mmCIF file with all atom_site columns, C-alpha atoms in Angstrom:
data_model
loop_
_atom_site.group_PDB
_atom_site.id
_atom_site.type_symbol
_atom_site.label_atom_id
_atom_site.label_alt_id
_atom_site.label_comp_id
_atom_site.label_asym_id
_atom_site.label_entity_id
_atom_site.label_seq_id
_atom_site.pdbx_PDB_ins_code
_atom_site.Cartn_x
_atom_site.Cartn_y
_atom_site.Cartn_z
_atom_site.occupancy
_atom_site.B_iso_or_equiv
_atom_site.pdbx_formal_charge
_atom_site.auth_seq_id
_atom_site.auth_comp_id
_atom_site.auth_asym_id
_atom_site.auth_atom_id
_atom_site.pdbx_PDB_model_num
ATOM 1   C CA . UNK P 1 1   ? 0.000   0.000  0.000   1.00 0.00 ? 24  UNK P CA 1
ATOM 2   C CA . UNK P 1 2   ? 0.868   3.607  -1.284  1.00 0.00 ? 25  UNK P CA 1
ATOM 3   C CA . UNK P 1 3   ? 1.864   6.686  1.077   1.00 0.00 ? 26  UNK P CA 1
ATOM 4   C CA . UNK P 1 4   ? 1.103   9.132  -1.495  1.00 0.00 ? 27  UNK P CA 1
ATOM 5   C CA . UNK P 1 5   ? -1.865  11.114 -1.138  1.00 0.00 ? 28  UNK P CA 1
ATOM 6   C CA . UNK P 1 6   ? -3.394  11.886 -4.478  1.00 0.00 ? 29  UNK P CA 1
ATOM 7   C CA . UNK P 1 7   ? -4.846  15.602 -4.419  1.00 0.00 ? 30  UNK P CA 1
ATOM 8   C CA . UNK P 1 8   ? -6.885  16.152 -6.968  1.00 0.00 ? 31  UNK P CA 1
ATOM 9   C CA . UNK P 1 9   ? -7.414  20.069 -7.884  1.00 0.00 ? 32  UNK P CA 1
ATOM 10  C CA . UNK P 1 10  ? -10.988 21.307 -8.659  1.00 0.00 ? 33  UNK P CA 1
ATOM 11  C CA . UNK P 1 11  ? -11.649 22.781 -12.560 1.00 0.00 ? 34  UNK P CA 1
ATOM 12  C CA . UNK P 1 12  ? -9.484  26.201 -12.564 1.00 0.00 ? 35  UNK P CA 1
ATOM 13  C CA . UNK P 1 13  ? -7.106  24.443 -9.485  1.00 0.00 ? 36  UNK P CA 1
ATOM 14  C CA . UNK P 1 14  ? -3.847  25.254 -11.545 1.00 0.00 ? 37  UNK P CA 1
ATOM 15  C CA . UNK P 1 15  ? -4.701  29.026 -11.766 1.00 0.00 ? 38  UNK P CA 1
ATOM 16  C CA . UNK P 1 16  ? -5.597  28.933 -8.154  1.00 0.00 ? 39  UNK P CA 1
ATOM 17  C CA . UNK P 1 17  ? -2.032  27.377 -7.354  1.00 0.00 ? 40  UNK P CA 1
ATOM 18  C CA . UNK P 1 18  ? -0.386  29.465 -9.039  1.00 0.00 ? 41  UNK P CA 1
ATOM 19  C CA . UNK P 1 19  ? -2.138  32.793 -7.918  1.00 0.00 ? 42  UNK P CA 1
ATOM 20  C CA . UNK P 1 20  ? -1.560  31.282 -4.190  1.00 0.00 ? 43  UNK P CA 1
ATOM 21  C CA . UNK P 1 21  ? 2.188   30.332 -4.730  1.00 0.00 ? 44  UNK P CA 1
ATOM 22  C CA . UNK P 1 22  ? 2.196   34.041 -6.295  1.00 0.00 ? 45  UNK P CA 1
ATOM 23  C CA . UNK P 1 23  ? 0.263   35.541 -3.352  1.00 0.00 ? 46  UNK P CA 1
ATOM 24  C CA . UNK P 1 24  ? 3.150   33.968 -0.972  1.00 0.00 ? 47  UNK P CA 1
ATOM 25  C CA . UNK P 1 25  ? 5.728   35.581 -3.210  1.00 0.00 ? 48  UNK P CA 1
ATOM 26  C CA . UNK P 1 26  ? 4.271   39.437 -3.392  1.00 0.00 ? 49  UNK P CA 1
ATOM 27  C CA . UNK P 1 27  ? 3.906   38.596 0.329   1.00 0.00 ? 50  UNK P CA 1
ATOM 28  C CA . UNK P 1 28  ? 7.591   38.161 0.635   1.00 0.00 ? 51  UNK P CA 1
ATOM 29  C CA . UNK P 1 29  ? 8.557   40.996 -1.836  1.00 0.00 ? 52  UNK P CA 1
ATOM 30  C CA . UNK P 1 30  ? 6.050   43.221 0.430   1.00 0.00 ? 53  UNK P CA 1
ATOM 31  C CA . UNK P 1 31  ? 7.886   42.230 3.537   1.00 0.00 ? 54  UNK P CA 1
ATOM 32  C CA . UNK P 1 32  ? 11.568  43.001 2.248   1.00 0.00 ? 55  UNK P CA 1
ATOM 33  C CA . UNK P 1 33  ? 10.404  46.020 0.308   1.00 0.00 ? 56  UNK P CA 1
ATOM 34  C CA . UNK P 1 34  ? 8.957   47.566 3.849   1.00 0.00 ? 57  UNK P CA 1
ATOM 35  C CA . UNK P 1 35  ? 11.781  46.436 5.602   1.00 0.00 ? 58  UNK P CA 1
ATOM 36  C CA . UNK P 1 36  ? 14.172  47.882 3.223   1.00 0.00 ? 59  UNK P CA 1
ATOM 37  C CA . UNK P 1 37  ? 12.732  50.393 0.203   1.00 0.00 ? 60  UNK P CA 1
ATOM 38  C CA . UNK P 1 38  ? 15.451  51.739 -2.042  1.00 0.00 ? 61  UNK P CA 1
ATOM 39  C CA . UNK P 1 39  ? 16.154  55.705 -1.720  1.00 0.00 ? 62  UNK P CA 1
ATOM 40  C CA . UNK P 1 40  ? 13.049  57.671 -2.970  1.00 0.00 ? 63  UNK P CA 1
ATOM 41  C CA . UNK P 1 41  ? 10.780  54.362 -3.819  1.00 0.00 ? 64  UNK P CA 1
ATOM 42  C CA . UNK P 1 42  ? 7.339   53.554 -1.552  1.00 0.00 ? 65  UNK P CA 1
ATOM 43  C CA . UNK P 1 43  ? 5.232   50.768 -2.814  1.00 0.00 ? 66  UNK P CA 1
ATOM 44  C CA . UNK P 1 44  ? 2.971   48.569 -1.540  1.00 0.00 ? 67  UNK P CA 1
ATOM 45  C CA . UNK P 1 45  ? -0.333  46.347 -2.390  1.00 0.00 ? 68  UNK P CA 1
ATOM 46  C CA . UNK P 1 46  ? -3.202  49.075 -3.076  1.00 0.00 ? 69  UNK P CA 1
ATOM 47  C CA . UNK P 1 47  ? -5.388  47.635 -0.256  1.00 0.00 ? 70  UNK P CA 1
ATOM 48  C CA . UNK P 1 48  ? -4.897  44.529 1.767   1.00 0.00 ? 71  UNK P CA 1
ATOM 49  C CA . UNK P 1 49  ? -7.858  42.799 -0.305  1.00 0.00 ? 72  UNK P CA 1
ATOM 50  C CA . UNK P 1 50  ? -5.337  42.698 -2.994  1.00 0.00 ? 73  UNK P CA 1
ATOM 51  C CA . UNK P 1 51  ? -1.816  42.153 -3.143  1.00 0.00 ? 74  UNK P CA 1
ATOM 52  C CA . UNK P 1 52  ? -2.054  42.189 -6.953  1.00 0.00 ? 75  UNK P CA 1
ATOM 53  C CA . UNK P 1 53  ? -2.032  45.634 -7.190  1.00 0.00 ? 76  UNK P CA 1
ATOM 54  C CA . UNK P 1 54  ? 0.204   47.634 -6.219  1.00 0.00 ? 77  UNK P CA 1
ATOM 55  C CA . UNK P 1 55  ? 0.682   51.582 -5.503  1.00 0.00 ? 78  UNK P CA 1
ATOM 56  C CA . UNK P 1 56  ? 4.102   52.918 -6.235  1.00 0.00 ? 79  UNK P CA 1
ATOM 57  C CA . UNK P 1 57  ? 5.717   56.358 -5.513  1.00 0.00 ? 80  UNK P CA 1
ATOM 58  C CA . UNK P 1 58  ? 9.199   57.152 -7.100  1.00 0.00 ? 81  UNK P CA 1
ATOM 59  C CA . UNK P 1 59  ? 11.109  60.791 -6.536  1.00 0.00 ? 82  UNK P CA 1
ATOM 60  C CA . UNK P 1 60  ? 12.700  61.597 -9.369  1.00 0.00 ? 83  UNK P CA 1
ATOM 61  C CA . UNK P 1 61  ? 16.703  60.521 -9.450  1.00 0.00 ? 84  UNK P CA 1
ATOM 62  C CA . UNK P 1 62  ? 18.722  63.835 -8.210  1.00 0.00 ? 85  UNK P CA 1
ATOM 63  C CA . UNK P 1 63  ? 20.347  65.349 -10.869 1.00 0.00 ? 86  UNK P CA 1
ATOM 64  C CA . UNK P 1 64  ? 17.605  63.946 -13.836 1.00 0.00 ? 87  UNK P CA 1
ATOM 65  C CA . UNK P 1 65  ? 15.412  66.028 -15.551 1.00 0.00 ? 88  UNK P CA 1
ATOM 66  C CA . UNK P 1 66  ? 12.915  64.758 -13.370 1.00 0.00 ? 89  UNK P CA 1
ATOM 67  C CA . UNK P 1 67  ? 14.677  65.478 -9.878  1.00 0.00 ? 90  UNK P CA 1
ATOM 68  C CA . UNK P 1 68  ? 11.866  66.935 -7.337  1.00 0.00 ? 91  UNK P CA 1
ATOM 69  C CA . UNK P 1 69  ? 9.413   65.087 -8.866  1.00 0.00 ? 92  UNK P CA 1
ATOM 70  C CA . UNK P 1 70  ? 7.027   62.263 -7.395  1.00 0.00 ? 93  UNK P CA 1
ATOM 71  C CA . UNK P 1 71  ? 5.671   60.152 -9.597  1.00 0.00 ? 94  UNK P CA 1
ATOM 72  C CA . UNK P 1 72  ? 2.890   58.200 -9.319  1.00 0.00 ? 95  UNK P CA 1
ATOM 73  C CA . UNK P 1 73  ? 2.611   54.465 -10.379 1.00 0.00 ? 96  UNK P CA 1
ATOM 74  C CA . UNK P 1 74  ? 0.768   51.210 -10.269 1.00 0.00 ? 97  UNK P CA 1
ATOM 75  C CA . UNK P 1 75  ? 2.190   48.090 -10.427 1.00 0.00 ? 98  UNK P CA 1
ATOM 76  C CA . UNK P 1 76  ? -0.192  44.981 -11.483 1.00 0.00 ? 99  UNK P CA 1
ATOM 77  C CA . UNK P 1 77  ? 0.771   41.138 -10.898 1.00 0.00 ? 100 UNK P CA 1
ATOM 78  C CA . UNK P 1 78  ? -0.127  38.423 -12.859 1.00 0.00 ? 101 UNK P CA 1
ATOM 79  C CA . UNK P 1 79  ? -1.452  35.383 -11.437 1.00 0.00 ? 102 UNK P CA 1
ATOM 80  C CA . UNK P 1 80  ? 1.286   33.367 -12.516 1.00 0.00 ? 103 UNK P CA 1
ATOM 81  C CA . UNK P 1 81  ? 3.832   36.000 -11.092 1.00 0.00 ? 104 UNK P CA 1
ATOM 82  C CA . UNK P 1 82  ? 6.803   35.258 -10.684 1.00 0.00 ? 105 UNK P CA 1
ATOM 83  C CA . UNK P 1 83  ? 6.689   33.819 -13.794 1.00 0.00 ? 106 UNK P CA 1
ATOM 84  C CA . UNK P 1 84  ? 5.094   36.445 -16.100 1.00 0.00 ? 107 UNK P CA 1
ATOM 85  C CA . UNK P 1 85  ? 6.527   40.562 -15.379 1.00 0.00 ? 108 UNK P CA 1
ATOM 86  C CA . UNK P 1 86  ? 4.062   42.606 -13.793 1.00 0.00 ? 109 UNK P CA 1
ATOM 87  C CA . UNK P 1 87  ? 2.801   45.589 -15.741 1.00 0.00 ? 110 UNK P CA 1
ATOM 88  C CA . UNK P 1 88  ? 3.929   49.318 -14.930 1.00 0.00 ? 111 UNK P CA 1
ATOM 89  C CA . UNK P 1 89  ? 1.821   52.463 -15.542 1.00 0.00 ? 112 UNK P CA 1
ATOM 90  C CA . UNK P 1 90  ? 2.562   55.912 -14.154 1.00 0.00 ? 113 UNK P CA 1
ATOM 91  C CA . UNK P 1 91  ? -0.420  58.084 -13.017 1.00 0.00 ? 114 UNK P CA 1
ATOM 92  C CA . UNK P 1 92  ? 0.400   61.200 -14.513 1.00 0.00 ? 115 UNK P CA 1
ATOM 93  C CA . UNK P 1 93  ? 1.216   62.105 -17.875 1.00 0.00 ? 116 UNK P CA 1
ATOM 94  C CA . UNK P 1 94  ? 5.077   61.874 -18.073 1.00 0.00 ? 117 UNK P CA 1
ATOM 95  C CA . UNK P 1 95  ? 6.976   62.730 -21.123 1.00 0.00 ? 118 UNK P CA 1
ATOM 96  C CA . UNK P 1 96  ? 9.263   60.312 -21.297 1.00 0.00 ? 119 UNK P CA 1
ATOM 97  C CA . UNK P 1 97  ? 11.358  58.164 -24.216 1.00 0.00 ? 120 UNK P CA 1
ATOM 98  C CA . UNK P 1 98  ? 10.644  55.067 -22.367 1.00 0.00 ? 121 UNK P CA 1
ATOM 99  C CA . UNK P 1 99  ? 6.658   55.557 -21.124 1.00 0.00 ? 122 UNK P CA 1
ATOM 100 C CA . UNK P 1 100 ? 4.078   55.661 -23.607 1.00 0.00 ? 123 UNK P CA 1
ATOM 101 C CA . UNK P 1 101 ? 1.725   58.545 -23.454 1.00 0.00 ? 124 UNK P CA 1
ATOM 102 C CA . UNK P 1 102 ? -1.283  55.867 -22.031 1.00 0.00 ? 125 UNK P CA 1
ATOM 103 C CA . UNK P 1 103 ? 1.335   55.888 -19.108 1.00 0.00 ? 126 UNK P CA 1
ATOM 104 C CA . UNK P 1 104 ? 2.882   52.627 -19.930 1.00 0.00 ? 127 UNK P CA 1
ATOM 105 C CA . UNK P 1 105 ? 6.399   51.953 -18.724 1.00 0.00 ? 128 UNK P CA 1
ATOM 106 C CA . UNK P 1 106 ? 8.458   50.086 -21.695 1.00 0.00 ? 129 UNK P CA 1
ATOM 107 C CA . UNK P 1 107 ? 11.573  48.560 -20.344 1.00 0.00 ? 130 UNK P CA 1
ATOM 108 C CA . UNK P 1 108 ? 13.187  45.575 -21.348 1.00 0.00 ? 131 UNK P CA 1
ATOM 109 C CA . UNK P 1 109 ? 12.998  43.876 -17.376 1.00 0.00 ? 132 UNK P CA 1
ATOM 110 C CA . UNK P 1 110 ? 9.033   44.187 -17.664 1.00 0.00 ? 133 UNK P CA 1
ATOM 111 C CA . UNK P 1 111 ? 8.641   42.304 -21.084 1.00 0.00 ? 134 UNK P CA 1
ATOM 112 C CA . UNK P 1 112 ? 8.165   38.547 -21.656 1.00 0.00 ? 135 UNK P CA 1
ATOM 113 C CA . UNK P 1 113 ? 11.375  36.060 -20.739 1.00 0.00 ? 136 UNK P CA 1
ATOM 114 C CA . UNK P 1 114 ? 12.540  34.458 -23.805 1.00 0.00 ? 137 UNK P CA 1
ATOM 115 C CA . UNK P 1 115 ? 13.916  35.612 -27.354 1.00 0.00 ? 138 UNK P CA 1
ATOM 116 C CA . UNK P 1 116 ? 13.133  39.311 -28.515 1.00 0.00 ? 139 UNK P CA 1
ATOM 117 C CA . UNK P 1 117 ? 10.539  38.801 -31.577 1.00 0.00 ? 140 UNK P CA 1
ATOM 118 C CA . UNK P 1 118 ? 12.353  41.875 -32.919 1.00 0.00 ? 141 UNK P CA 1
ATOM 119 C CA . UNK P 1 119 ? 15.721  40.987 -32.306 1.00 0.00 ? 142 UNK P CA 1
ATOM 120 C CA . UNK P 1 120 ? 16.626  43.992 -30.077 1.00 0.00 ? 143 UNK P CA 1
ATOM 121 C CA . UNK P 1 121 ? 16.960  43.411 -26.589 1.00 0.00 ? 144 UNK P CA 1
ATOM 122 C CA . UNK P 1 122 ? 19.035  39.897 -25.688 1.00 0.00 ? 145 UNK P CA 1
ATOM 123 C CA . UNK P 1 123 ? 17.130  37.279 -23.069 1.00 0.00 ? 146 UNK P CA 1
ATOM 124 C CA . UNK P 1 124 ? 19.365  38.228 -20.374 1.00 0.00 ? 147 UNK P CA 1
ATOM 125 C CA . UNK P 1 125 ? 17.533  41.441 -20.082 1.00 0.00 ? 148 UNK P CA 1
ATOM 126 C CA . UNK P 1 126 ? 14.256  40.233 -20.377 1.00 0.00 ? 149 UNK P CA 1
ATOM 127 C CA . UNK P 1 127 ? 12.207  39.459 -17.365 1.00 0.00 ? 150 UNK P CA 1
ATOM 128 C CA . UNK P 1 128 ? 12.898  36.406 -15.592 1.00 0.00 ? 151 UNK P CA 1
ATOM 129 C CA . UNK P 1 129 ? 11.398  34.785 -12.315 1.00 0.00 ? 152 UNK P CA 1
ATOM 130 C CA . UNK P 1 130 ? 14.484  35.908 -10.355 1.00 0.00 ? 153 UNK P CA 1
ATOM 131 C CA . UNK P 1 131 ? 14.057  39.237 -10.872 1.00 0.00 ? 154 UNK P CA 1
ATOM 132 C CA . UNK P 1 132 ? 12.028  41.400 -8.269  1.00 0.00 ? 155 UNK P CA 1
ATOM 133 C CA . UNK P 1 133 ? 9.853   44.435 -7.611  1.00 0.00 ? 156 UNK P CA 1
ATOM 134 C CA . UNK P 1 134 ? 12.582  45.716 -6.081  1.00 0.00 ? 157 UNK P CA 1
ATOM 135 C CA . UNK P 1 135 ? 14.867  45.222 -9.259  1.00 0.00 ? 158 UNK P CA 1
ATOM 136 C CA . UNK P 1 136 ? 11.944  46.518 -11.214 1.00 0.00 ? 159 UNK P CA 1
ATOM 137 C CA . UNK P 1 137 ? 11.792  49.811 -8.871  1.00 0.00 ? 160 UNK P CA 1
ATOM 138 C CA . UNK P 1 138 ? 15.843  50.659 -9.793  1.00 0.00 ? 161 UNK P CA 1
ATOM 139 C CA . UNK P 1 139 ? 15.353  49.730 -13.266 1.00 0.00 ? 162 UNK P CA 1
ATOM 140 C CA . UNK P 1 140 ? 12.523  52.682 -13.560 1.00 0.00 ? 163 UNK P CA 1
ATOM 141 C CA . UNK P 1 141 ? 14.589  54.886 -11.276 1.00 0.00 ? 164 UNK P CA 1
ATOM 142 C CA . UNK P 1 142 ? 17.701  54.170 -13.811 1.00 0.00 ? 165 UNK P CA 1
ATOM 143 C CA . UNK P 1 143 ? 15.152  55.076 -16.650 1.00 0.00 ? 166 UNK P CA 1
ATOM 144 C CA . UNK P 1 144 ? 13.875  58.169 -15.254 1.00 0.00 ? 167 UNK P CA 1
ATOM 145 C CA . UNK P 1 145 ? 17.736  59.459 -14.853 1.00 0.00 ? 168 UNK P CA 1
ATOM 146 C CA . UNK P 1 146 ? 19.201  57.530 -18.665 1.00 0.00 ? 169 UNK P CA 1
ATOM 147 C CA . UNK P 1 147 ? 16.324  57.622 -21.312 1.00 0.00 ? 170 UNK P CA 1
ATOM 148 C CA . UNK P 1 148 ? 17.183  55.064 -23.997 1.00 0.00 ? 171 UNK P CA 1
ATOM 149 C CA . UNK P 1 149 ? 15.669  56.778 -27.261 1.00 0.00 ? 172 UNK P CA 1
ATOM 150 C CA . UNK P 1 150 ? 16.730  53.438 -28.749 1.00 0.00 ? 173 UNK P CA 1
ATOM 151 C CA . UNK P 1 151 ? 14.200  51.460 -27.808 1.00 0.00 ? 174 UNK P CA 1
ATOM 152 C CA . UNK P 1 152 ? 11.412  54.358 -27.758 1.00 0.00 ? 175 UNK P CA 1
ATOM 153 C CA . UNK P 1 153 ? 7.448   53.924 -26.462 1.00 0.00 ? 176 UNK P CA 1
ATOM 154 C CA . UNK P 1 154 ? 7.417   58.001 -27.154 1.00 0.00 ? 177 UNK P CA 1
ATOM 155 C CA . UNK P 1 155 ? 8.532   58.779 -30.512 1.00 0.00 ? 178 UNK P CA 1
ATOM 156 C CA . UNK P 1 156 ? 8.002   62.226 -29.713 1.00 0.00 ? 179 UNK P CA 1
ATOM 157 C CA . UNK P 1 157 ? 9.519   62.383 -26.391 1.00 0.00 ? 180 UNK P CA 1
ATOM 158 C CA . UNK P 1 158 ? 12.898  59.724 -27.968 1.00 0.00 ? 181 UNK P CA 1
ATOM 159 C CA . UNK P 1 159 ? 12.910  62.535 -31.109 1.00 0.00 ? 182 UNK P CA 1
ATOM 160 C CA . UNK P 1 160 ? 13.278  65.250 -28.890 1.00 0.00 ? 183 UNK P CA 1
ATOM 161 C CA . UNK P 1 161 ? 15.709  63.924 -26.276 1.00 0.00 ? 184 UNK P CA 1
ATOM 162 C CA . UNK P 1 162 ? 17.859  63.419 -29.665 1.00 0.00 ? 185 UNK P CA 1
ATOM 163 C CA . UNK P 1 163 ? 17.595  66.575 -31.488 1.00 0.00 ? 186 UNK P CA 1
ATOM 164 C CA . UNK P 1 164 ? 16.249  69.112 -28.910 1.00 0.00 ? 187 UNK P CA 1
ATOM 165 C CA . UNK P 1 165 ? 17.435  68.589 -25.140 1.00 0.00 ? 188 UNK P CA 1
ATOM 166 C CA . UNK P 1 166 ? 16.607  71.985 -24.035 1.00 0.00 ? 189 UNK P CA 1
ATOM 167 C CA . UNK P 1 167 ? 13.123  71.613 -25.399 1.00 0.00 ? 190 UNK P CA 1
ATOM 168 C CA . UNK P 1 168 ? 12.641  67.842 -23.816 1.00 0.00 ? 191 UNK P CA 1
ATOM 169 C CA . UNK P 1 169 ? 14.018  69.545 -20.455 1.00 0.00 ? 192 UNK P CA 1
ATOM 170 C CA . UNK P 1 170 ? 11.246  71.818 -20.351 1.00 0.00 ? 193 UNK P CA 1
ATOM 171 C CA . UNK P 1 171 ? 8.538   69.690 -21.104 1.00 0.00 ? 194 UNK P CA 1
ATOM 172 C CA . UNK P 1 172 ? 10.325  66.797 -18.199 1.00 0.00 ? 195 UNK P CA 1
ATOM 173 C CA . UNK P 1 173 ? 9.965   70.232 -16.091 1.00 0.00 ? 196 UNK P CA 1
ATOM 174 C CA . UNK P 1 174 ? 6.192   70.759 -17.061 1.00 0.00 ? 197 UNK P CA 1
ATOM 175 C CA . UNK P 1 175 ? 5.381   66.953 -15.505 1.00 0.00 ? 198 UNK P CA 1
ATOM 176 C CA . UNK P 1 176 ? 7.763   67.440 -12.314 1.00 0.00 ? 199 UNK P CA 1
ATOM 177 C CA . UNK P 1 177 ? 5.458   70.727 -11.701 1.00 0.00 ? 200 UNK P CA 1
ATOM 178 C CA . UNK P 1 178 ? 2.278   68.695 -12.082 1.00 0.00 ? 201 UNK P CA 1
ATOM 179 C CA . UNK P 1 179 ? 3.581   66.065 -9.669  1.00 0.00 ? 202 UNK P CA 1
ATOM 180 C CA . UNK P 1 180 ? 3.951   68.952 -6.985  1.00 0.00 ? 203 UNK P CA 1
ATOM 181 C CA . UNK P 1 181 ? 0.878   70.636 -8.158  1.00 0.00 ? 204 UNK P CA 1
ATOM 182 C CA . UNK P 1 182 ? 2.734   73.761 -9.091  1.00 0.00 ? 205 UNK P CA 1
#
């Protein structure tokens, strides 16, 4: 006679694994994230209900066109996280290379692990179940300071970090304002 214990899971039992096994994970993040926030980052679960949403704050990096600024984000898990990247969207218009004008953060860490469809960005930088919200956090905080126009969600914004800087400084100075409600 067996030991085993068959468990059988109910019709949808997979998704609820894997959004409890996810749950434990965002749990831990939470915990270490609290315990240890990197300079000028606050984020947590939006309410306690749901730890798949997330509200982020991140000051603008000191000496970035967006210094004295406080941006506004949210951060949504999949149910499958750690697997899948979460999704990023700032709450205020930002004029940025790298954030489309919906909001959307476009960095390489936050799209799908495996090969590049476009051949651009290597698998390495890709998102990968070892990576973190915490990794995620620096990754926007290293955006906000170094826009890469090469790999643009703002054509407008990547065209004038290129060709007009002065021009692109103002309008990064017109979102820090609206951030401070000045």
């Amino acid at each position: 006679m067996s030991s085993y214990k068959t468990t059988y899971l109910p019709v949808g039992g997979y998704k609820t694994a894997m959004a409890g096994s996810a749950l434990r994970r965002l749990m831990t993040e939470y915990r270490e994230l609290f315990n240890n926030a990197p300079h000028g980052v606050v984020a947590g679960p939006a309410s306690e209900d749901n730890f798949f949403e997330w509200d982020v704050l991140i000051q603008g990096p000191e000496g970035s066109p967006y210094e004295f600024g406080v941006f506004p984000a949210r951060l949504s898990f999949p149910t499958d996280y750690p697997l899948s990247p979460p999704k990023m969207r700032f709450s205020v218009p930002l004029f940025h290379p790298n954030v489309y004008t919906c909001g959307k953060v476009c960095i390489s860490i936050l799209h799908p692990p495996g090969d590049d469809p476009l051949g651009y960005e290597h698998s390495s930088e890709r998102w990968s179940p070892v990576q973190s919200v915490e990794k995620i956090l620096l990754s926007v905080i290293s955006m906000l300071a170094e826009p890469n126009p090469e790999s643009g969600a703002n054509v407008d914004a990547c065209k004038m970090w290129r060709d007009n800087r002065a021009q692109f400084l103002k309008e990064a100075d017109k979102a820090v304002r609206r951030t401070l409600g000045l």
